[in-house]
CSV table of N, CA and C in Angstrom, one decimal:
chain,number,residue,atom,x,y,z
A,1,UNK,N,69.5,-5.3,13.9
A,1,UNK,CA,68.5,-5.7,14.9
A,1,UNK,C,67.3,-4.8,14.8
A,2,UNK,N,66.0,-5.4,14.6
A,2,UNK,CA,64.8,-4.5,14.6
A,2,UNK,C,64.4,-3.8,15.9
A,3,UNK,N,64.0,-2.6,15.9
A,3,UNK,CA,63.5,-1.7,16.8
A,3,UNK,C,62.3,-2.2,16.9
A,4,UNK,N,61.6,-2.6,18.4
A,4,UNK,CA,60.4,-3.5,18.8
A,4,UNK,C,59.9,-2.2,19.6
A,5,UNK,N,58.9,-1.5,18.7
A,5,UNK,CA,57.8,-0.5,19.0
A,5,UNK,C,56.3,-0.8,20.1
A,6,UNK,N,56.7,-0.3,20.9
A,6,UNK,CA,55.0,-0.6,21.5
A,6,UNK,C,54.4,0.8,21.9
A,7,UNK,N,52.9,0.5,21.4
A,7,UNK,CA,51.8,1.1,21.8
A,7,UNK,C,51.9,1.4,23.1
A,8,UNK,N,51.1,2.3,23.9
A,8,UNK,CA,51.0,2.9,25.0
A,8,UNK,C,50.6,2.1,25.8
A,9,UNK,N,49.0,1.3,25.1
A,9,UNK,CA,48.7,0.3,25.5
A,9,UNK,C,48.9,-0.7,26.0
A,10,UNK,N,49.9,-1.3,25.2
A,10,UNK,CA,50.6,-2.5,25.4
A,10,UNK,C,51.4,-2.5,26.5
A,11,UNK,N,52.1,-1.1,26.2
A,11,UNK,CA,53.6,-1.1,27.7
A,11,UNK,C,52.0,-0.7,28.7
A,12,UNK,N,51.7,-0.6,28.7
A,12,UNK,CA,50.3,0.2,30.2
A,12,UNK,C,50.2,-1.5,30.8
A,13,UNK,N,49.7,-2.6,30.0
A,13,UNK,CA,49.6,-3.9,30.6
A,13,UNK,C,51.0,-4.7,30.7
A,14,UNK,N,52.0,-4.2,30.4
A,14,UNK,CA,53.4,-5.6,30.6
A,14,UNK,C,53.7,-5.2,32.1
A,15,UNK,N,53.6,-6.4,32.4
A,15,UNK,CA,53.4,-6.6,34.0
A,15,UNK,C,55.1,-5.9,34.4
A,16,UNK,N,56.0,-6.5,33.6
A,16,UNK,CA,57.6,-6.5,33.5
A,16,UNK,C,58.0,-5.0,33.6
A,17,UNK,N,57.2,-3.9,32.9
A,17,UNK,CA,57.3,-2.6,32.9
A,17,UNK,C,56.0,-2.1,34.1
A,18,UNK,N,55.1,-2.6,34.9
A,18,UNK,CA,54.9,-2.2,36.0
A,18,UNK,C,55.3,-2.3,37.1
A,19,UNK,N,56.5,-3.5,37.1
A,19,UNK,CA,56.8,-4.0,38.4
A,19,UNK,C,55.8,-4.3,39.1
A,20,UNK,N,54.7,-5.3,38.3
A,20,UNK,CA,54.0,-6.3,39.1
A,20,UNK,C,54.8,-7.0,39.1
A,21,UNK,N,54.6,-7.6,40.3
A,21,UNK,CA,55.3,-9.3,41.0
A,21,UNK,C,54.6,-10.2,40.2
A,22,UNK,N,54.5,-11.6,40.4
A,22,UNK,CA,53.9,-12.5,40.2
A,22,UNK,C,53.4,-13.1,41.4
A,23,UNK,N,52.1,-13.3,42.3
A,23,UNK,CA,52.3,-13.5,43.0
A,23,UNK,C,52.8,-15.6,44.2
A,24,UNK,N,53.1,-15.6,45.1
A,24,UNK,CA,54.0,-16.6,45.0
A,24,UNK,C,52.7,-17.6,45.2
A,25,UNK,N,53.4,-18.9,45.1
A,25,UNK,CA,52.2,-20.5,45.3
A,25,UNK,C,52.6,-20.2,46.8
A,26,UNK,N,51.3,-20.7,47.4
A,26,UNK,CA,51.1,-20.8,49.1
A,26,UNK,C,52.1,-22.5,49.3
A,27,UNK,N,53.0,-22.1,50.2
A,27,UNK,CA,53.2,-23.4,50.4
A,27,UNK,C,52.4,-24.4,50.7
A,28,UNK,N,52.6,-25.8,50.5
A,28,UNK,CA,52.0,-27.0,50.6
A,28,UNK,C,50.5,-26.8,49.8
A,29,UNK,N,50.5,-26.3,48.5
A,29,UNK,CA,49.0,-25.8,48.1
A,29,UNK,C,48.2,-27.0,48.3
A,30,UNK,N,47.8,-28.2,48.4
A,30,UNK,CA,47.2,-29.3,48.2
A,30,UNK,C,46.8,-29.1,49.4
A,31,UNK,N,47.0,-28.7,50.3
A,31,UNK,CA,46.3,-28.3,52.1
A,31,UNK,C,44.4,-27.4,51.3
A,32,UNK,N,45.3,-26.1,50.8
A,32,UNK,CA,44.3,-25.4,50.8
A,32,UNK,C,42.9,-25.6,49.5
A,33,UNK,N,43.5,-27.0,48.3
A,33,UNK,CA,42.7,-27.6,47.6
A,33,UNK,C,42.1,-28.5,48.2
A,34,UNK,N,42.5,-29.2,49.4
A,34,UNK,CA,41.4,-30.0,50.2
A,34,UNK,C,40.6,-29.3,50.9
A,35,UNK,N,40.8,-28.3,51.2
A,35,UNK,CA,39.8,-27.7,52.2
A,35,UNK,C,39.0,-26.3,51.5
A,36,UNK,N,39.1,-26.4,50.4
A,36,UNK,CA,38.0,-25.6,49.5
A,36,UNK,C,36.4,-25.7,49.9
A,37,UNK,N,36.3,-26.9,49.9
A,37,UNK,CA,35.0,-27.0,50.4
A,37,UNK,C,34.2,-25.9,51.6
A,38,UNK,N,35.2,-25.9,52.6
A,38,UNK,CA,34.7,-25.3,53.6
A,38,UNK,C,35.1,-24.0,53.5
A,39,UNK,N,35.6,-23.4,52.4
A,39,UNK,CA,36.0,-21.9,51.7
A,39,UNK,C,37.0,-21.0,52.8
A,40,UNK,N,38.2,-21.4,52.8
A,40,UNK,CA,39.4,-20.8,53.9
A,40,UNK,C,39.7,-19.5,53.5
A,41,UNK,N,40.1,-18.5,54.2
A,41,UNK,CA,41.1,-18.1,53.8
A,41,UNK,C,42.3,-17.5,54.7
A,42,UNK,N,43.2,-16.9,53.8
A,42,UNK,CA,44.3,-17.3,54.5
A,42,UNK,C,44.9,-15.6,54.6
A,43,UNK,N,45.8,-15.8,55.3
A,43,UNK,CA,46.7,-14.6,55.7
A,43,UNK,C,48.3,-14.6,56.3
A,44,UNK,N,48.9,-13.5,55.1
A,44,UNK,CA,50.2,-14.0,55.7
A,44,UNK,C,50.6,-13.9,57.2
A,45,UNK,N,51.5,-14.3,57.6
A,45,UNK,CA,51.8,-14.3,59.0
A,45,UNK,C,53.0,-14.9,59.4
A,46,UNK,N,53.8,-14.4,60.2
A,46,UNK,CA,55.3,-14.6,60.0
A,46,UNK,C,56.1,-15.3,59.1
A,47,UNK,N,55.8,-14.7,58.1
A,47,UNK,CA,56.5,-15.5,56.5
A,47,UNK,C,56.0,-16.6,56.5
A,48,UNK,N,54.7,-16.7,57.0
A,48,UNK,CA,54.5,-18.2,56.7
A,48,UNK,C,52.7,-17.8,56.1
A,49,UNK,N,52.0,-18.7,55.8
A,49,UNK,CA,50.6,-18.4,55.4
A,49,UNK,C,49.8,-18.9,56.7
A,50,UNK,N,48.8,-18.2,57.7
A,50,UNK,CA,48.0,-18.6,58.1
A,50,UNK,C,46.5,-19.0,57.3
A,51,UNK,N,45.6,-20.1,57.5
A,51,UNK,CA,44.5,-20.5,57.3
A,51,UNK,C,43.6,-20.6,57.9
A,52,UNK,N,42.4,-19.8,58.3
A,52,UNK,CA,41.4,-20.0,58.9
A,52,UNK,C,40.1,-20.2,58.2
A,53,UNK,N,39.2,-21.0,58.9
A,53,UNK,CA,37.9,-21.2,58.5
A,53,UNK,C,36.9,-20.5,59.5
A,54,UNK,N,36.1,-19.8,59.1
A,54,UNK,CA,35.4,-19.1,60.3
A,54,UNK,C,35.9,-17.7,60.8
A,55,UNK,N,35.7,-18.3,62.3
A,55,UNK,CA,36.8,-17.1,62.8
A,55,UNK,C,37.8,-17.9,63.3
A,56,UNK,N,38.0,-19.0,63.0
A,56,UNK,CA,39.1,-19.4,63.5
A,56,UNK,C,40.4,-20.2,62.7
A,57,UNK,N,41.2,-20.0,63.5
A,57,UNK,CA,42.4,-19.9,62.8
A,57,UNK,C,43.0,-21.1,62.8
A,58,UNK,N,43.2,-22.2,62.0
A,58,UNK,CA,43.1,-24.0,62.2
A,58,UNK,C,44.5,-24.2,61.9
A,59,UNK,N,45.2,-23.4,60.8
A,59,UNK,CA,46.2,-24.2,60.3
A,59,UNK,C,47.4,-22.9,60.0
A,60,UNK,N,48.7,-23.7,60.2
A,60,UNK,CA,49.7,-22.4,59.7
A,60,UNK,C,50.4,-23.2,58.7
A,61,UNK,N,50.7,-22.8,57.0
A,61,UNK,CA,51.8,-23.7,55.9
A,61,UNK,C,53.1,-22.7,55.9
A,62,UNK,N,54.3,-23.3,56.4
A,62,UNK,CA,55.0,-23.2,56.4
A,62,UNK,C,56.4,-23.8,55.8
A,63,UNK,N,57.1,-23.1,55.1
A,63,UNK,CA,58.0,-23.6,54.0
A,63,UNK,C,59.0,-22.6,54.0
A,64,UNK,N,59.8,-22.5,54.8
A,64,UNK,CA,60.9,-21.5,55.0
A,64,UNK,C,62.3,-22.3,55.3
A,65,UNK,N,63.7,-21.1,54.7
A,65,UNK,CA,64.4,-21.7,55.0
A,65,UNK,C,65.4,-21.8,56.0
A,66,UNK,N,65.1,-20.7,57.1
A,66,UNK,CA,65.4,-20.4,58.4
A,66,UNK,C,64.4,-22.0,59.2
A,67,UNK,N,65.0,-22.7,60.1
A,67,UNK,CA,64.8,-23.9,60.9
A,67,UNK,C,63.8,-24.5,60.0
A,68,UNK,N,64.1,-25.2,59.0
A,68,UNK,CA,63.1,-26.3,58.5
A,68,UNK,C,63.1,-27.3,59.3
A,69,UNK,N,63.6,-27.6,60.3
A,69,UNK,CA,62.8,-28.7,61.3
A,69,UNK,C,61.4,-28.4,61.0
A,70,UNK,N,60.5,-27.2,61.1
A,70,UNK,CA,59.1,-26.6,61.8
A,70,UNK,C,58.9,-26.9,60.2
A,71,UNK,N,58.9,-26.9,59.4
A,71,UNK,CA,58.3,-26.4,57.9
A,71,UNK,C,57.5,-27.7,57.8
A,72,UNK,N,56.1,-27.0,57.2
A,72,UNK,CA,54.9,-28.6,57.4
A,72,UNK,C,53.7,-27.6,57.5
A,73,UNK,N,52.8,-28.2,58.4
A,73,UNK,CA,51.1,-28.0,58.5
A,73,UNK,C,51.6,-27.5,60.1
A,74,UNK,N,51.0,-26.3,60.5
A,74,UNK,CA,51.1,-26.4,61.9
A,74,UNK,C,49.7,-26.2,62.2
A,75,UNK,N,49.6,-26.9,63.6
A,75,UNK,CA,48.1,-27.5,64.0
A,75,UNK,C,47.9,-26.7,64.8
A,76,UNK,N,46.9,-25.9,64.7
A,76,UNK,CA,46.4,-24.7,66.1
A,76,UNK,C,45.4,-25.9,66.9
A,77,UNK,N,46.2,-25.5,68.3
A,77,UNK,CA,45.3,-26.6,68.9
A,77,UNK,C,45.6,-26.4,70.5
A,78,UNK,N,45.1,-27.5,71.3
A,78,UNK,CA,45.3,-26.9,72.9
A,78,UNK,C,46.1,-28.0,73.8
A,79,UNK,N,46.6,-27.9,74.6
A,79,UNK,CA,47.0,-28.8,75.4
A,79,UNK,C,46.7,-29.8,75.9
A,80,UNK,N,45.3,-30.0,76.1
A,80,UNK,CA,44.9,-30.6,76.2
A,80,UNK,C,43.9,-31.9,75.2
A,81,UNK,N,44.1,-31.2,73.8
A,81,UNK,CA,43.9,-32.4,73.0
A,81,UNK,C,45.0,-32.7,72.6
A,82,UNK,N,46.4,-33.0,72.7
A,82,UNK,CA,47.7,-33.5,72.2
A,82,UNK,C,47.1,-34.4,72.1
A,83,UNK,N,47.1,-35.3,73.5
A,83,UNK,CA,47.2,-36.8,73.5
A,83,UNK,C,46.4,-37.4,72.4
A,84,UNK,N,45.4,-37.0,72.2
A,84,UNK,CA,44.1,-37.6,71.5
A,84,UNK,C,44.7,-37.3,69.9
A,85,UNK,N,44.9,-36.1,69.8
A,85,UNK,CA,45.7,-35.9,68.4
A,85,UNK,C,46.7,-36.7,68.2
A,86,UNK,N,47.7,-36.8,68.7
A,86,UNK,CA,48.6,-37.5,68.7
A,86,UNK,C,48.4,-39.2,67.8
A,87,UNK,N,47.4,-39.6,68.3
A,87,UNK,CA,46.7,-41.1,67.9
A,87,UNK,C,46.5,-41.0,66.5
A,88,UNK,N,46.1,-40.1,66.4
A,88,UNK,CA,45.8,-39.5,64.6
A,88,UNK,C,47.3,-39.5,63.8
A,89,UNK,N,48.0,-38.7,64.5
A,89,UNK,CA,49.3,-38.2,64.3
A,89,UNK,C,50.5,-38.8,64.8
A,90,UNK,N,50.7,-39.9,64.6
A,90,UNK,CA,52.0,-40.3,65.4
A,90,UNK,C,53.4,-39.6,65.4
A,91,UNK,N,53.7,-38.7,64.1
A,91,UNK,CA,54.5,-37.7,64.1
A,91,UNK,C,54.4,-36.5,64.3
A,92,UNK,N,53.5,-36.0,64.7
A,92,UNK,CA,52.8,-34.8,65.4
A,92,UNK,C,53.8,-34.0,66.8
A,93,UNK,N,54.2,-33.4,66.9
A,93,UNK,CA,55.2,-32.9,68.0
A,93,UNK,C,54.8,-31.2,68.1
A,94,UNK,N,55.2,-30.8,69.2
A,94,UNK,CA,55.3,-29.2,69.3
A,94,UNK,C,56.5,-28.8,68.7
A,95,UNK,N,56.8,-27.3,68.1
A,95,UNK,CA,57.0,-26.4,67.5
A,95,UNK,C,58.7,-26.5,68.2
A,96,UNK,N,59.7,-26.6,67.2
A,96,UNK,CA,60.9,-26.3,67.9
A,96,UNK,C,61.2,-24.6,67.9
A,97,UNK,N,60.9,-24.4,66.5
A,97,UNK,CA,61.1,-22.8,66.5
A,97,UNK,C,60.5,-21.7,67.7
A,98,UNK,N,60.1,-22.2,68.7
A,98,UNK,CA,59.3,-21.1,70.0
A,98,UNK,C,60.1,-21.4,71.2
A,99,UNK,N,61.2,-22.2,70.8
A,99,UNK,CA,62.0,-22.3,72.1
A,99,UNK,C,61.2,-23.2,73.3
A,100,UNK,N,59.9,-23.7,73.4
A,100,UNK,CA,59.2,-24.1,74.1
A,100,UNK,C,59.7,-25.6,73.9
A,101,UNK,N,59.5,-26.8,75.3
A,101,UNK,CA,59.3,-28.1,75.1
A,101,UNK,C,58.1,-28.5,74.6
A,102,UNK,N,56.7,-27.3,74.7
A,102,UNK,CA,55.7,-28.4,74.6
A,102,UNK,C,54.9,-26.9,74.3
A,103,UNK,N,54.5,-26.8,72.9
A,103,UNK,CA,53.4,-25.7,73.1
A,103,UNK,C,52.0,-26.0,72.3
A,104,UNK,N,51.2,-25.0,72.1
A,104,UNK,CA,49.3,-25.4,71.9
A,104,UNK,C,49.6,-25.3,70.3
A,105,UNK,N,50.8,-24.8,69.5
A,105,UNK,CA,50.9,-25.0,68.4
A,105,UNK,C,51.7,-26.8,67.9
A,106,UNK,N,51.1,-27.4,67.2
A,106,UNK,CA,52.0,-28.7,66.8
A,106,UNK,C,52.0,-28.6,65.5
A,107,UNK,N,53.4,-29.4,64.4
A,107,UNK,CA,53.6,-29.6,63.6
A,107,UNK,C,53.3,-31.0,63.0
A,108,UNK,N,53.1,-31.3,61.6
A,108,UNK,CA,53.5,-32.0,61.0
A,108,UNK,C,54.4,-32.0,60.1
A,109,UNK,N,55.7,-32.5,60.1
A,109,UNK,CA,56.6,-32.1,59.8
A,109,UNK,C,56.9,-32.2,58.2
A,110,UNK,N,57.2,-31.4,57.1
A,110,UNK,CA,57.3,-31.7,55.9
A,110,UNK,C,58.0,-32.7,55.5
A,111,UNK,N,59.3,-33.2,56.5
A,111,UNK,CA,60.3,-33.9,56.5
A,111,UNK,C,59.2,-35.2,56.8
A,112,UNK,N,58.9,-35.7,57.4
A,112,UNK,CA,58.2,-36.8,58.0
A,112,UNK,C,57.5,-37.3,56.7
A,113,UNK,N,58.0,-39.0,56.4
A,113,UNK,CA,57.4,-39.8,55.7
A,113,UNK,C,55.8,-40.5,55.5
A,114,UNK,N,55.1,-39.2,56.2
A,114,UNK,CA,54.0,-39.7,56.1
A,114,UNK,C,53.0,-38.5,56.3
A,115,UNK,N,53.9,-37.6,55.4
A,115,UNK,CA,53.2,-35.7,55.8
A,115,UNK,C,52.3,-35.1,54.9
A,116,UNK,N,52.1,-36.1,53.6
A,116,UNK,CA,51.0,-35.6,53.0
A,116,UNK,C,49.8,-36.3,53.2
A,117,UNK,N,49.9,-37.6,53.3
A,117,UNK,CA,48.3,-38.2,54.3
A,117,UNK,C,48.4,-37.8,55.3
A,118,UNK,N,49.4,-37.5,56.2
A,118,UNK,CA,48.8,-36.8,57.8
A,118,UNK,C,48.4,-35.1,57.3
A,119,UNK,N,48.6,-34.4,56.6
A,119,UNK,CA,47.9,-33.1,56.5
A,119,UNK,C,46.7,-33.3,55.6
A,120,UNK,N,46.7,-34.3,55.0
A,120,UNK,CA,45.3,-34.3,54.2
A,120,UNK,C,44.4,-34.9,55.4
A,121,UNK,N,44.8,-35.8,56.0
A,121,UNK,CA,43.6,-36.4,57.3
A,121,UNK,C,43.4,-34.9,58.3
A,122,UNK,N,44.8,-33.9,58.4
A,122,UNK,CA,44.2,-32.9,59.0
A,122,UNK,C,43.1,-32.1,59.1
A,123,UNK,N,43.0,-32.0,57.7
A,123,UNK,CA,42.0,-31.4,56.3
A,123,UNK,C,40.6,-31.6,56.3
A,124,UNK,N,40.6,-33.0,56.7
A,124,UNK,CA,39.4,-33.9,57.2
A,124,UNK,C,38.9,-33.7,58.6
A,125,UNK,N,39.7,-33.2,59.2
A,125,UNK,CA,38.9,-33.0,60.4
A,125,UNK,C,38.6,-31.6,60.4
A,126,UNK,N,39.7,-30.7,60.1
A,126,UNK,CA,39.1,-29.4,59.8
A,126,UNK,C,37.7,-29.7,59.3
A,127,UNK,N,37.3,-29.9,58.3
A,127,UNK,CA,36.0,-29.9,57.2
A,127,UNK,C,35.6,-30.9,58.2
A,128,UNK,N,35.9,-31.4,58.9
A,128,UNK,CA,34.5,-31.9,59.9
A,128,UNK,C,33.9,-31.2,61.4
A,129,UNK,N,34.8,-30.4,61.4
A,129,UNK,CA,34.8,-29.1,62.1
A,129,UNK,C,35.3,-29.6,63.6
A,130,UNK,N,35.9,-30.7,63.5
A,130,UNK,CA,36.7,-31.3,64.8
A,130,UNK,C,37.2,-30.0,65.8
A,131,UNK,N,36.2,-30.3,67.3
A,131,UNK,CA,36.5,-29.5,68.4
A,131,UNK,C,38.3,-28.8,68.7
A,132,UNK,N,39.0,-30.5,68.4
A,132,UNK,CA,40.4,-30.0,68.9
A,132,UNK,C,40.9,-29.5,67.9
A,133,UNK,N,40.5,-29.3,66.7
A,133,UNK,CA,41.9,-28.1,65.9
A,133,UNK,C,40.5,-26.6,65.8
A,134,UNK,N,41.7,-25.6,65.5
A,134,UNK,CA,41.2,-24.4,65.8
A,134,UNK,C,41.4,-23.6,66.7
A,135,UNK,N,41.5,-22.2,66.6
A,135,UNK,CA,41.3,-21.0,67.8
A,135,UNK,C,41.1,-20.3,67.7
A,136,UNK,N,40.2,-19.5,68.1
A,136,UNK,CA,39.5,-18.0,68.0
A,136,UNK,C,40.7,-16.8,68.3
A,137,UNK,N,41.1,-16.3,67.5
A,137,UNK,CA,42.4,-15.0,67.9
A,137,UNK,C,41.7,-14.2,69.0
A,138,UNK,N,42.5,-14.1,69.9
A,138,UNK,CA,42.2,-12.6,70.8
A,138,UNK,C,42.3,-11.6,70.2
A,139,UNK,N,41.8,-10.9,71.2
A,139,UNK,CA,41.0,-9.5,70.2
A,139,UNK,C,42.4,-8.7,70.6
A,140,UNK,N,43.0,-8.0,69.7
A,140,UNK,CA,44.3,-7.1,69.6
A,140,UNK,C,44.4,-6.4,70.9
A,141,UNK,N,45.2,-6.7,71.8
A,141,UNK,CA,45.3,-5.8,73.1
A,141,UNK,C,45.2,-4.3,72.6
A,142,UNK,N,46.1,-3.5,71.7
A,142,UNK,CA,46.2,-2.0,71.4
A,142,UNK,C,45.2,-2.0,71.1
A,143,UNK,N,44.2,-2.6,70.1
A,143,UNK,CA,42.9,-2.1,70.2
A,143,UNK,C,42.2,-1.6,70.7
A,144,UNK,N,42.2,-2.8,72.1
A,144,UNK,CA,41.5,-3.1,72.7
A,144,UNK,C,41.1,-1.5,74.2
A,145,UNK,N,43.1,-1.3,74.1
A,145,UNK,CA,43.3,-0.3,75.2
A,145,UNK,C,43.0,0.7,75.2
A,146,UNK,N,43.2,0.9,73.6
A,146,UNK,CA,42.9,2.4,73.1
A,146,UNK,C,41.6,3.1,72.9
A,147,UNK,N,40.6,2.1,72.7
A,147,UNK,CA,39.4,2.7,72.1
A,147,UNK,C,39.3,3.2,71.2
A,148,UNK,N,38.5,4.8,71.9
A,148,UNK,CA,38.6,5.7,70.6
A,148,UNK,C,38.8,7.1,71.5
A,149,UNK,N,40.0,7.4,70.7
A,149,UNK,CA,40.9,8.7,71.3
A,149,UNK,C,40.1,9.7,71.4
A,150,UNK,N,40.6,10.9,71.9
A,150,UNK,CA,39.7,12.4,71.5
A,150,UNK,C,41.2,13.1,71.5
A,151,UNK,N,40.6,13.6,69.9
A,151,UNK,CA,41.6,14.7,69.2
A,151,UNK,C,42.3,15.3,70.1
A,152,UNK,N,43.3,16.0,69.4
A,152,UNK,CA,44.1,17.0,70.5
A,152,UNK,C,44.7,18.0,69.3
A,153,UNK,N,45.1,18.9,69.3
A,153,UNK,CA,46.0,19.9,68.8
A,153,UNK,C,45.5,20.8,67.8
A,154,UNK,N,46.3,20.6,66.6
A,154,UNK,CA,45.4,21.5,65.7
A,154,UNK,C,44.2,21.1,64.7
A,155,UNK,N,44.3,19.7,64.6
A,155,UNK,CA,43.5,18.6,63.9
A,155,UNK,C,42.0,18.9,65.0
A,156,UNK,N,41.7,18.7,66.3
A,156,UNK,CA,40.5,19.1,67.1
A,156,UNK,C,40.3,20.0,66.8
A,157,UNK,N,40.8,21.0,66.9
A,157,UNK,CA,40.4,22.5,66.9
A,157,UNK,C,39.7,22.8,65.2
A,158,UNK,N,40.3,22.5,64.3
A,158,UNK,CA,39.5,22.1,62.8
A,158,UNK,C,38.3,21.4,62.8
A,159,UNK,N,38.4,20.4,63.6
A,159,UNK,CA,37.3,19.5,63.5
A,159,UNK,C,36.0,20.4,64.5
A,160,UNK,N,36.2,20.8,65.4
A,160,UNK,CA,35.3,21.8,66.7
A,160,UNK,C,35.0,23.0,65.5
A,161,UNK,N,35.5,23.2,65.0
A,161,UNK,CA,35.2,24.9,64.4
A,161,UNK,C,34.8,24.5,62.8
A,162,UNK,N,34.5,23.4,62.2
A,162,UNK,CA,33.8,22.6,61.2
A,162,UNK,C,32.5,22.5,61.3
A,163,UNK,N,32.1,22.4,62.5
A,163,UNK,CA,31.0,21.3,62.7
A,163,UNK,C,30.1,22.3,63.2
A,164,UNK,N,28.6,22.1,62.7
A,164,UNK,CA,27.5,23.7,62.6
A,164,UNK,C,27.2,23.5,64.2
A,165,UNK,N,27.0,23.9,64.5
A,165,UNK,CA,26.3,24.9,66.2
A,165,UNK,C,25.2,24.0,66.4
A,166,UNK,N,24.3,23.7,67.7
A,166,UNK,CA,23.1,23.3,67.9
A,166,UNK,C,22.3,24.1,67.3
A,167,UNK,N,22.5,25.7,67.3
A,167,UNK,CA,21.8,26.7,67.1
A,167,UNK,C,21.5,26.6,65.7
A,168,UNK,N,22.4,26.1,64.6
A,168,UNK,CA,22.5,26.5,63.4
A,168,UNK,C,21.2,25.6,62.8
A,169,UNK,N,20.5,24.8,63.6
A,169,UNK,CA,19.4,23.8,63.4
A,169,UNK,C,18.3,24.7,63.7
A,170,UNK,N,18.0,25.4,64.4
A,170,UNK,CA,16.7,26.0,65.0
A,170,UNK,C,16.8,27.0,64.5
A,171,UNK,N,15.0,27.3,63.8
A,171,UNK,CA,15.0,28.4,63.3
A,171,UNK,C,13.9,29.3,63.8
């Protein structure tokens, strides 16, 4: 059996001897090729991929194998536009995975015979920037509480005895 020699170079780029990953396909990719136009992007979020346009956060693709009842397009949206959605979506339902009867997240379900024209019509309203899908995230409570600290211990005391004097300006 021949001895297969590599350059430094070579082994420096094999992904296999970096332990790069590959990274994974977004579930339901054909969501995020219809809505290119309006340039998304996305972020993981409980094992699932969040999508937003803007600042807002329109769509969750979900493909997991813990409760695939939920696995589909989930529709950020409000209680108040169900009913209207709904018309659009005749298989449109709230979220079994939240324990809730009825919440402001609704699915289209991957299971459901009519899940890739109902997420591609979703797609369309996103890109038409339709009032009822969408939500603006609240702003992080810890952020929010915290502000901005004032040092304490030996980190302040380096920082206070770093920093030049008023005096060290006047001459």
């Amino acid at each position: 059996m021949a001895n297969i020699r590599r350059t430094k170079k070579e082994m420096a780029r094999d992904p296999v001897l970096l332990g790069v990953r590959k990274r994974k396909v977004p579930p339901h990719e054909f969501v995020l090729e219809a809505l290119a136009e309006v340039e998304p992007r996305t972020n993981p979020m409980f094992g699932c991929l969040a999508v937003y346009v803007g600042e807002k956060i329109v769509l969750i693709l979900r493909d997991r194998p813990k409760y695939p009842k939920d696995n589909g397009v989930w529709i950020a949206t409000t209680l108040e536009h169900h009913k209207s959605l709904r018309r659009e979506f005749p298989n449109m339902r709230s979220l079994g995975l939240f324990g809730k009867k009825v919440t402001g997240w609704q699915v289209l379900a991957a299971d459901a015979s009519d899940f890739e024209e109902a997420a591609l019509r979703a797609c369309e309203l996103v890109i038409a920037r339709d009032p009822r899908i969408g939500k603006v995230p609240g702003v992080r409570r810890a952020a929010n509480l915290r502000g901005k600290r004032k040092s304490t211990g030996a980190r302040a005391e380096r920082d206070q005895n770093s920093r030049p004097s008023p005096e060290s300006f006047v001459k």
